[in-house]
Amino acid sequence: MDCCFKAAWSRMIWVALLVMMWAVWVPTVGMAQRCDECMPRVALRSNLVHDALLVPDVGVEVEFARRFSVSAEVVWSRWGGDASNWCQRVAGGWLDLNWWFGDRSRQRALTGHHAGVFGGVHRYDFCFSAGKGVQSVVPAWSCGVSYGCSFRLRRRLNLDVGMRVGYLESRYRHYRGECGLLVAEHEGIRRYFGPLDLSVTLVWFPGKGDRNLPDYSDF
C-alpha cells in the first residue's frame, strides 16, 4: 500500500505542477505588450475543510475566456502508525471544469457564482486502535456536478464556498492486524449518490505589480 500511495501522490503533484507551469509561462504570440484580455489568470487554492481534517489540500486553477476555468486539486495525508494503531492515509485529487456567471464574474476573475462538472480518484486506508481497518482495493472514483460562490477578500485573495454532488464507487477491504500482518476479512463495493465534498477555499492570485491581477482592466 505504501508504494501505491506514493505513486498516486507523485502523479497528482506532477499534473498540478505541469498545469501551473503551462498557465504561467504560456507565450502571447504576436503581441508586443501583455494583453490583459488574453492573459489567463492563475490562482493557487487550499480547501480549509480538508486542512482542518488533517488531509492537506493544494490546487491550481486557470481561468480562460473569462467565463470558464479548469482546476486540479490534490489531497494527501499519512498519519499514525501500523495496522495495530490508529492511522489515516489518503491520496488523490479532483479535476474540475467551471462556468462562471453573474455581475462579479464580469469584473474579476474567478469571482462570483460558478457551476461545473468534476471527476475524482482517491486511495485510502483507515486503521483503528482495535487493530481493524478499511482500505481501498483499487482507487475509488467519483464524478458529478458542483456549485459555489467566490467572494473577494483582498486585492489578490478570494474565499470560495461550494459543494460537490455526484456518484462515488469504491471497492473496499476490511482487515485486521495480526502478528504484524494485515489479514483480510471481507471485500465489497460501495456505491453512493449524494453530497461528496464541502469546500471553504482560500484562493490566492500570485504575482507582483499588475501581473496576474484578478480584476479586469476594463472595469
Short mmCIF file of N, CA, C and O in Angstrom, two decimals, residues 21-142:
data_model
loop_
_atom_site.label_atom_id
_atom_site.label_comp_id
_atom_site.label_asym_id
_atom_site.label_seq_id
_atom_site.Cartn_x
_atom_site.Cartn_y
_atom_site.Cartn_z
N MET A 21 2.69 25.45 -14.54
CA MET A 21 3.78 25.95 -15.38
C MET A 21 3.27 26.37 -16.75
O MET A 21 3.66 27.40 -17.29
N TRP A 22 2.34 25.59 -17.31
CA TRP A 22 1.79 25.95 -18.61
C TRP A 22 1.05 27.27 -18.54
O TRP A 22 1.19 28.13 -19.41
N ALA A 23 0.25 27.45 -17.47
CA ALA A 23 -0.56 28.66 -17.35
C ALA A 23 0.29 29.90 -17.15
O ALA A 23 -0.02 30.98 -17.66
N VAL A 24 1.38 29.77 -16.38
CA VAL A 24 2.20 30.93 -16.09
C VAL A 24 3.10 31.30 -17.25
O VAL A 24 3.31 32.48 -17.54
N TRP A 25 3.64 30.30 -17.96
CA TRP A 25 4.65 30.58 -18.98
C TRP A 25 4.13 30.52 -20.41
O TRP A 25 4.90 30.69 -21.34
N VAL A 26 2.83 30.28 -20.61
CA VAL A 26 2.30 30.22 -21.98
C VAL A 26 2.59 31.54 -22.69
O VAL A 26 2.34 32.62 -22.17
N PRO A 27 3.18 31.51 -23.88
CA PRO A 27 3.56 32.75 -24.56
C PRO A 27 2.38 33.43 -25.21
O PRO A 27 1.39 32.79 -25.57
N THR A 28 2.47 34.75 -25.37
CA THR A 28 1.47 35.52 -26.10
C THR A 28 2.06 35.83 -27.46
O THR A 28 2.74 36.83 -27.66
N VAL A 29 1.83 34.97 -28.45
CA VAL A 29 2.45 35.05 -29.76
C VAL A 29 1.92 36.27 -30.51
O VAL A 29 0.72 36.53 -30.54
N GLY A 30 2.86 37.02 -31.13
CA GLY A 30 2.47 38.14 -31.98
C GLY A 30 2.05 39.38 -31.21
O GLY A 30 1.43 40.27 -31.80
N MET A 31 2.37 39.51 -29.94
CA MET A 31 1.97 40.67 -29.15
C MET A 31 3.20 41.34 -28.58
O MET A 31 4.03 40.70 -27.95
N ALA A 32 3.33 42.65 -28.76
CA ALA A 32 4.47 43.37 -28.25
C ALA A 32 4.32 43.66 -26.77
O ALA A 32 5.30 43.75 -26.04
N GLN A 33 3.10 43.81 -26.29
CA GLN A 33 2.83 44.08 -24.91
C GLN A 33 1.85 43.06 -24.37
O GLN A 33 1.06 42.48 -25.12
N ARG A 34 1.89 42.87 -23.05
CA ARG A 34 0.97 41.92 -22.43
C ARG A 34 -0.46 42.41 -22.56
O ARG A 34 -0.78 43.55 -22.24
N CYS A 35 -1.33 41.57 -23.06
CA CYS A 35 -2.73 41.93 -23.26
C CYS A 35 -3.53 41.45 -22.07
O CYS A 35 -3.59 40.26 -21.80
N ASP A 36 -4.15 42.36 -21.35
CA ASP A 36 -4.91 42.00 -20.16
C ASP A 36 -6.09 41.10 -20.50
O ASP A 36 -6.50 40.26 -19.71
N GLU A 37 -6.63 41.27 -21.71
CA GLU A 37 -7.77 40.47 -22.13
C GLU A 37 -7.36 39.02 -22.38
O GLU A 37 -8.17 38.10 -22.22
N CYS A 38 -6.09 38.81 -22.84
CA CYS A 38 -5.69 37.49 -23.32
C CYS A 38 -4.98 36.65 -22.28
O CYS A 38 -4.95 35.42 -22.39
N MET A 39 -4.36 37.27 -21.30
CA MET A 39 -3.59 36.52 -20.31
C MET A 39 -4.52 35.77 -19.36
O MET A 39 -5.42 36.37 -18.75
N PRO A 40 -4.35 34.45 -19.22
CA PRO A 40 -5.18 33.71 -18.26
C PRO A 40 -4.76 34.03 -16.83
O PRO A 40 -3.58 34.20 -16.55
N ARG A 41 -5.73 34.15 -15.94
CA ARG A 41 -5.42 34.33 -14.53
C ARG A 41 -5.18 32.97 -13.90
O ARG A 41 -5.89 32.01 -14.18
N VAL A 42 -4.18 32.91 -13.03
CA VAL A 42 -3.81 31.66 -12.37
C VAL A 42 -3.95 31.86 -10.86
O VAL A 42 -3.50 32.88 -10.32
N ALA A 43 -4.55 30.90 -10.18
CA ALA A 43 -4.75 31.01 -8.73
C ALA A 43 -4.32 29.71 -8.06
O ALA A 43 -4.52 28.61 -8.60
N LEU A 44 -3.76 29.83 -6.87
CA LEU A 44 -3.46 28.70 -6.01
C LEU A 44 -4.56 28.59 -4.96
O LEU A 44 -5.04 29.60 -4.45
N ARG A 45 -4.94 27.35 -4.63
CA ARG A 45 -6.10 27.12 -3.78
C ARG A 45 -5.77 26.14 -2.66
O ARG A 45 -4.92 25.26 -2.82
N SER A 46 -6.47 26.30 -1.53
CA SER A 46 -6.38 25.32 -0.45
C SER A 46 -7.73 25.28 0.28
O SER A 46 -8.21 26.31 0.76
N ASN A 47 -8.31 24.09 0.33
CA ASN A 47 -9.60 23.89 0.99
C ASN A 47 -9.39 23.79 2.50
O ASN A 47 -8.79 22.83 2.99
N LEU A 48 -9.89 24.76 3.25
CA LEU A 48 -9.68 24.79 4.68
C LEU A 48 -10.40 23.66 5.41
O LEU A 48 -9.98 23.26 6.50
N VAL A 49 -11.46 23.13 4.82
CA VAL A 49 -12.17 22.00 5.43
C VAL A 49 -11.27 20.77 5.44
O VAL A 49 -11.13 20.08 6.45
N HIS A 50 -10.63 20.48 4.32
CA HIS A 50 -9.70 19.35 4.26
C HIS A 50 -8.52 19.56 5.20
O HIS A 50 -8.08 18.63 5.89
N ASP A 51 -8.00 20.78 5.23
CA ASP A 51 -6.87 21.07 6.12
C ASP A 51 -7.24 20.84 7.58
O ASP A 51 -6.44 20.31 8.36
N ALA A 52 -8.48 21.22 7.96
CA ALA A 52 -8.93 21.03 9.34
C ALA A 52 -9.06 19.56 9.69
O ALA A 52 -8.93 19.17 10.86
N LEU A 53 -9.33 18.72 8.69
CA LEU A 53 -9.46 17.27 8.90
C LEU A 53 -8.11 16.56 8.79
O LEU A 53 -8.06 15.32 8.71
N LEU A 54 -7.03 17.33 8.78
CA LEU A 54 -5.66 16.79 8.69
C LEU A 54 -5.41 16.04 7.39
O LEU A 54 -4.67 15.06 7.34
N VAL A 55 -6.07 16.51 6.32
CA VAL A 55 -5.83 15.99 4.97
C VAL A 55 -5.37 17.19 4.13
O VAL A 55 -6.19 17.87 3.51
N PRO A 56 -4.08 17.52 4.15
CA PRO A 56 -3.60 18.72 3.45
C PRO A 56 -4.05 18.75 1.99
O PRO A 56 -4.06 17.74 1.30
N ASP A 57 -4.42 19.95 1.56
CA ASP A 57 -5.06 20.14 0.26
C ASP A 57 -4.37 21.29 -0.46
O ASP A 57 -4.13 22.35 0.13
N VAL A 58 -4.04 21.11 -1.74
CA VAL A 58 -3.47 22.18 -2.55
C VAL A 58 -4.00 22.02 -3.97
O VAL A 58 -4.22 20.89 -4.45
N GLY A 59 -4.22 23.14 -4.64
CA GLY A 59 -4.73 23.08 -6.00
C GLY A 59 -4.31 24.29 -6.80
O GLY A 59 -3.82 25.29 -6.26
N VAL A 60 -4.50 24.21 -8.11
CA VAL A 60 -4.23 25.33 -9.00
C VAL A 60 -5.42 25.46 -9.94
O VAL A 60 -5.99 24.45 -10.39
N GLU A 61 -5.82 26.70 -10.21
CA GLU A 61 -6.96 26.95 -11.10
C GLU A 61 -6.55 27.96 -12.15
O GLU A 61 -5.90 28.97 -11.84
N VAL A 62 -6.94 27.71 -13.39
CA VAL A 62 -6.60 28.57 -14.52
C VAL A 62 -7.89 29.05 -15.17
O VAL A 62 -8.74 28.24 -15.57
N GLU A 63 -8.03 30.37 -15.27
CA GLU A 63 -9.19 30.98 -15.92
C GLU A 63 -8.92 31.16 -17.41
O GLU A 63 -7.80 31.45 -17.81
N PHE A 64 -9.95 30.95 -18.23
CA PHE A 64 -9.80 31.23 -19.66
C PHE A 64 -11.13 31.73 -20.21
O PHE A 64 -12.20 31.35 -19.73
N ALA A 65 -11.04 32.61 -21.19
CA ALA A 65 -12.21 33.20 -21.83
C ALA A 65 -13.15 33.87 -20.83
O ALA A 65 -14.34 34.00 -21.08
N ARG A 66 -12.61 34.28 -19.70
CA ARG A 66 -13.33 34.98 -18.64
C ARG A 66 -14.43 34.15 -17.98
O ARG A 66 -14.63 34.25 -16.78
N ARG A 67 -15.16 33.38 -18.74
CA ARG A 67 -16.32 32.68 -18.21
C ARG A 67 -16.04 31.25 -17.76
O ARG A 67 -16.93 30.60 -17.21
N PHE A 68 -14.84 30.75 -17.99
CA PHE A 68 -14.55 29.35 -17.72
C PHE A 68 -13.23 29.21 -16.96
O PHE A 68 -12.37 30.08 -17.00
N SER A 69 -13.10 28.08 -16.27
CA SER A 69 -11.84 27.78 -15.58
C SER A 69 -11.70 26.27 -15.46
O SER A 69 -12.69 25.53 -15.45
N VAL A 70 -10.45 25.83 -15.35
CA VAL A 70 -10.14 24.42 -15.09
C VAL A 70 -9.23 24.38 -13.87
O VAL A 70 -8.35 25.23 -13.72
N SER A 71 -9.47 23.43 -12.99
CA SER A 71 -8.67 23.35 -11.77
C SER A 71 -8.28 21.90 -11.49
O SER A 71 -9.02 20.97 -11.81
N ALA A 72 -7.11 21.75 -10.89
CA ALA A 72 -6.63 20.46 -10.41
C ALA A 72 -6.34 20.59 -8.93
O ALA A 72 -5.68 21.54 -8.50
N GLU A 73 -6.85 19.66 -8.14
CA GLU A 73 -6.73 19.72 -6.68
C GLU A 73 -6.27 18.36 -6.16
O GLU A 73 -6.80 17.32 -6.59
N VAL A 74 -5.29 18.34 -5.29
CA VAL A 74 -4.79 17.09 -4.74
C VAL A 74 -4.85 17.13 -3.22
O VAL A 74 -4.74 18.19 -2.60
N VAL A 75 -5.06 15.95 -2.63
CA VAL A 75 -5.03 15.80 -1.17
C VAL A 75 -4.10 14.64 -0.83
O VAL A 75 -3.96 13.69 -1.61
N TRP A 76 -3.48 14.73 0.32
CA TRP A 76 -2.59 13.67 0.76
C TRP A 76 -2.44 13.74 2.27
O TRP A 76 -2.31 14.82 2.84
N SER A 77 -2.51 12.60 2.92
CA SER A 77 -2.24 12.55 4.36
C SER A 77 -1.67 11.18 4.70
O SER A 77 -1.98 10.17 4.07
N ARG A 78 -0.83 11.18 5.71
CA ARG A 78 -0.26 9.93 6.21
C ARG A 78 0.02 10.14 7.69
O ARG A 78 1.05 10.69 8.07
N TRP A 79 -0.92 9.73 8.52
CA TRP A 79 -0.83 9.93 9.95
C TRP A 79 -0.95 8.59 10.67
O TRP A 79 -1.63 7.69 10.21
N GLY A 80 -0.32 8.49 11.81
CA GLY A 80 -0.47 7.30 12.64
C GLY A 80 0.58 6.25 12.35
O GLY A 80 1.53 6.45 11.58
N GLY A 81 0.37 5.07 12.97
CA GLY A 81 1.37 4.02 12.90
C GLY A 81 0.96 2.86 12.02
O GLY A 81 0.36 3.03 10.97
N ASP A 82 1.26 1.64 12.51
CA ASP A 82 0.99 0.44 11.72
C ASP A 82 -0.45 0.00 11.92
O ASP A 82 -1.28 0.70 12.50
N ALA A 83 -0.77 -1.22 11.46
CA ALA A 83 -2.14 -1.71 11.47
C ALA A 83 -2.69 -1.94 12.87
O ALA A 83 -3.89 -2.06 13.06
N SER A 84 -1.83 -2.01 13.88
CA SER A 84 -2.31 -2.23 15.24
C SER A 84 -2.66 -0.93 15.96
O SER A 84 -3.11 -0.95 17.10
N ASN A 85 -2.42 0.22 15.29
CA ASN A 85 -2.69 1.52 15.87
C ASN A 85 -3.56 2.35 14.93
O ASN A 85 -3.80 1.97 13.79
N TRP A 86 -3.97 3.52 15.45
CA TRP A 86 -4.75 4.42 14.62
C TRP A 86 -3.90 4.98 13.49
O TRP A 86 -2.75 5.35 13.68
N CYS A 87 -4.48 5.06 12.28
CA CYS A 87 -3.77 5.66 11.17
C CYS A 87 -4.77 6.19 10.15
O CYS A 87 -5.92 5.76 10.09
N GLN A 88 -4.30 7.13 9.35
CA GLN A 88 -5.10 7.69 8.27
C GLN A 88 -4.18 7.94 7.09
O GLN A 88 -3.19 8.66 7.20
N ARG A 89 -4.52 7.33 5.96
CA ARG A 89 -3.71 7.50 4.75
C ARG A 89 -4.66 7.75 3.58
O ARG A 89 -5.51 6.92 3.27
N VAL A 90 -4.50 8.90 2.96
CA VAL A 90 -5.35 9.31 1.84
C VAL A 90 -4.48 9.93 0.77
O VAL A 90 -3.57 10.71 1.08
N ALA A 91 -4.73 9.59 -0.49
CA ALA A 91 -4.02 10.21 -1.61
C ALA A 91 -4.97 10.25 -2.80
O ALA A 91 -5.63 9.26 -3.11
N GLY A 92 -5.06 11.40 -3.44
CA GLY A 92 -5.93 11.50 -4.61
C GLY A 92 -6.16 12.94 -5.01
O GLY A 92 -5.46 13.85 -4.59
N GLY A 93 -7.19 13.15 -5.82
CA GLY A 93 -7.48 14.50 -6.26
C GLY A 93 -8.68 14.58 -7.16
O GLY A 93 -9.34 13.57 -7.47
N TRP A 94 -8.98 15.82 -7.57
CA TRP A 94 -10.12 16.11 -8.44
C TRP A 94 -9.65 16.97 -9.61
O TRP A 94 -8.70 17.74 -9.50
N LEU A 95 -10.39 16.86 -10.71
CA LEU A 95 -10.24 17.77 -11.84
C LEU A 95 -11.61 18.39 -12.09
O LEU A 95 -12.61 17.66 -12.24
N ASP A 96 -11.68 19.73 -12.11
CA ASP A 96 -12.94 20.45 -12.24
C ASP A 96 -12.93 21.35 -13.47
O ASP A 96 -11.91 21.97 -13.80
N LEU A 97 -14.09 21.46 -14.12
CA LEU A 97 -14.32 22.44 -15.18
C LEU A 97 -15.50 23.28 -14.76
O LEU A 97 -16.60 22.76 -14.51
N ASN A 98 -15.31 24.60 -14.63
CA ASN A 98 -16.33 25.50 -14.10
C ASN A 98 -16.74 26.57 -15.10
O ASN A 98 -15.92 27.05 -15.90
N TRP A 99 -18.01 26.96 -15.02
CA TRP A 99 -18.57 28.09 -15.75
C TRP A 99 -18.92 29.17 -14.74
O TRP A 99 -19.61 28.89 -13.75
N TRP A 100 -18.43 30.38 -14.96
CA TRP A 100 -18.64 31.50 -14.04
C TRP A 100 -19.71 32.42 -14.58
O TRP A 100 -19.73 32.74 -15.77
N PHE A 101 -20.60 32.88 -13.70
CA PHE A 101 -21.69 33.75 -14.15
C PHE A 101 -22.04 34.75 -13.05
O PHE A 101 -21.65 34.60 -11.89
N GLY A 102 -22.78 35.79 -13.43
CA GLY A 102 -23.14 36.86 -12.50
C GLY A 102 -22.32 38.11 -12.75
O GLY A 102 -21.30 38.09 -13.46
N ASP A 103 -22.74 39.22 -12.17
CA ASP A 103 -22.08 40.51 -12.39
C ASP A 103 -20.63 40.50 -11.93
O ASP A 103 -19.75 41.06 -12.60
N ARG A 104 -20.36 39.89 -10.78
CA ARG A 104 -18.99 39.92 -10.24
C ARG A 104 -18.01 39.16 -11.12
O ARG A 104 -16.82 39.49 -11.18
N SER A 105 -18.49 38.12 -11.82
CA SER A 105 -17.59 37.35 -12.69
C SER A 105 -17.15 38.15 -13.90
O SER A 105 -16.13 37.83 -14.52
N ARG A 106 -17.90 39.21 -14.28
CA ARG A 106 -17.51 40.05 -15.40
C ARG A 106 -16.51 41.13 -15.00
O ARG A 106 -15.90 41.76 -15.86
N GLN A 107 -16.35 41.33 -13.70
CA GLN A 107 -15.45 42.36 -13.21
C GLN A 107 -14.13 41.81 -12.66
O GLN A 107 -13.13 42.52 -12.63
N ARG A 108 -14.14 40.54 -12.23
CA ARG A 108 -12.97 39.97 -11.56
C ARG A 108 -12.91 38.48 -11.86
O ARG A 108 -13.93 37.78 -11.82
N ALA A 109 -11.73 37.99 -12.16
CA ALA A 109 -11.55 36.57 -12.50
C ALA A 109 -11.85 35.68 -11.29
O ALA A 109 -11.54 36.03 -10.15
N LEU A 110 -12.46 34.53 -11.56
CA LEU A 110 -12.71 33.51 -10.54
C LEU A 110 -13.46 34.09 -9.34
O LEU A 110 -13.20 33.73 -8.19
N THR A 111 -14.41 34.96 -9.63
CA THR A 111 -15.20 35.61 -8.59
C THR A 111 -16.67 35.57 -8.98
O THR A 111 -17.02 35.71 -10.16
N GLY A 112 -17.54 35.38 -7.99
CA GLY A 112 -18.97 35.28 -8.24
C GLY A 112 -19.44 33.83 -8.22
O GLY A 112 -18.79 32.95 -7.65
N HIS A 113 -20.59 33.59 -8.84
CA HIS A 113 -21.17 32.25 -8.87
C HIS A 113 -20.47 31.38 -9.92
O HIS A 113 -20.05 31.86 -10.98
N HIS A 114 -20.38 30.07 -9.62
CA HIS A 114 -19.83 29.14 -10.61
C HIS A 114 -20.50 27.78 -10.47
O HIS A 114 -20.87 27.36 -9.37
N ALA A 115 -20.67 27.12 -11.60
CA ALA A 115 -21.21 25.77 -11.65
C ALA A 115 -20.37 24.97 -12.62
O ALA A 115 -19.81 25.52 -13.57
N GLY A 116 -20.26 23.66 -12.36
CA GLY A 116 -19.41 22.88 -13.24
C GLY A 116 -19.55 21.39 -13.05
O GLY A 116 -20.48 20.91 -12.39
N VAL A 117 -18.62 20.67 -13.64
CA VAL A 117 -18.56 19.21 -13.53
C VAL A 117 -17.18 18.83 -13.01
O VAL A 117 -16.21 19.59 -13.13
N PHE A 118 -17.08 17.64 -12.41
CA PHE A 118 -15.81 17.21 -11.83
C PHE A 118 -15.67 15.70 -11.95
O PHE A 118 -16.63 14.96 -12.12
N GLY A 119 -14.43 15.26 -11.80
CA GLY A 119 -14.11 13.85 -11.66
C GLY A 119 -13.01 13.71 -10.63
O GLY A 119 -12.16 14.60 -10.50
N GLY A 120 -13.01 12.61 -9.88
CA GLY A 120 -12.03 12.42 -8.83
C GLY A 120 -11.59 10.98 -8.69
O GLY A 120 -12.35 10.05 -9.01
N VAL A 121 -10.36 10.79 -8.21
CA VAL A 121 -9.80 9.46 -7.96
C VAL A 121 -9.04 9.52 -6.63
O VAL A 121 -8.27 10.45 -6.41
N HIS A 122 -9.29 8.54 -5.75
CA HIS A 122 -8.64 8.54 -4.44
C HIS A 122 -8.32 7.11 -3.99
O HIS A 122 -9.04 6.17 -4.32
N ARG A 123 -7.25 7.00 -3.21
CA ARG A 123 -6.96 5.79 -2.45
C ARG A 123 -7.03 6.14 -0.97
O ARG A 123 -6.71 7.28 -0.59
N TYR A 124 -7.40 5.17 -0.14
CA TYR A 124 -7.49 5.45 1.30
C TYR A 124 -7.17 4.19 2.10
O TYR A 124 -7.27 3.06 1.61
N ASP A 125 -6.79 4.44 3.34
CA ASP A 125 -6.52 3.36 4.29
C ASP A 125 -6.73 3.94 5.68
O ASP A 125 -6.02 4.85 6.10
N PHE A 126 -7.74 3.44 6.40
CA PHE A 126 -8.03 3.90 7.76
C PHE A 126 -7.94 2.69 8.70
O PHE A 126 -8.63 1.69 8.49
N CYS A 127 -7.08 2.78 9.70
CA CYS A 127 -6.99 1.72 10.69
C CYS A 127 -7.26 2.31 12.08
O CYS A 127 -7.00 3.50 12.32
N PHE A 128 -7.77 1.48 12.96
CA PHE A 128 -8.27 1.93 14.25
C PHE A 128 -7.52 1.24 15.39
O PHE A 128 -6.81 0.25 15.19
N SER A 129 -7.71 1.76 16.60
CA SER A 129 -6.95 1.28 17.74
C SER A 129 -7.22 -0.18 18.07
O SER A 129 -6.40 -0.85 18.68
N ALA A 130 -8.37 -0.71 17.67
CA ALA A 130 -8.68 -2.12 17.93
C ALA A 130 -7.95 -3.06 16.98
O ALA A 130 -8.13 -4.28 17.05
N GLY A 131 -7.13 -2.50 16.09
CA GLY A 131 -6.38 -3.34 15.16
C GLY A 131 -7.14 -3.66 13.89
O GLY A 131 -6.68 -4.49 13.10
N LYS A 132 -8.29 -3.01 13.68
CA LYS A 132 -9.06 -3.24 12.46
C LYS A 132 -9.03 -2.01 11.59
O LYS A 132 -8.76 -0.90 12.05
N GLY A 133 -9.31 -2.21 10.30
CA GLY A 133 -9.28 -1.09 9.39
C GLY A 133 -10.01 -1.37 8.09
O GLY A 133 -10.52 -2.48 7.87
N VAL A 134 -10.05 -0.36 7.24
CA VAL A 134 -10.66 -0.49 5.92
C VAL A 134 -9.79 0.27 4.94
O VAL A 134 -9.24 1.32 5.25
N GLN A 135 -9.63 -0.30 3.74
CA GLN A 135 -8.79 0.32 2.72
C GLN A 135 -9.40 0.09 1.35
O GLN A 135 -10.21 -0.82 1.14
N SER A 136 -9.00 0.95 0.40
CA SER A 136 -9.45 0.78 -0.98
C SER A 136 -8.62 -0.33 -1.64
O SER A 136 -7.41 -0.38 -1.49
N VAL A 137 -9.31 -1.21 -2.36
CA VAL A 137 -8.63 -2.27 -3.10
C VAL A 137 -8.06 -1.70 -4.40
O VAL A 137 -6.93 -2.01 -4.80
N VAL A 138 -8.86 -0.91 -5.08
CA VAL A 138 -8.46 -0.14 -6.26
C VAL A 138 -8.88 1.30 -6.00
O VAL A 138 -9.69 1.56 -5.11
N PRO A 139 -8.33 2.26 -6.73
CA PRO A 139 -8.72 3.65 -6.47
C PRO A 139 -10.23 3.86 -6.58
O PRO A 139 -10.88 3.42 -7.54
N ALA A 140 -10.80 4.52 -5.59
CA ALA A 140 -12.20 4.92 -5.64
C ALA A 140 -12.34 6.07 -6.63
O ALA A 140 -11.47 6.94 -6.72
N TRP A 141 -13.44 6.09 -7.37
CA TRP A 141 -13.64 7.17 -8.33
C TRP A 141 -14.99 7.84 -8.12
O TRP A 141 -15.93 7.23 -7.58
N SER A 142 -15.08 9.08 -8.55
CA SER A 142 -16.31 9.85 -8.38
C SER A 142 -16.45 10.82 -9.54
O SER A 142 -15.47 11.19 -10.19
#
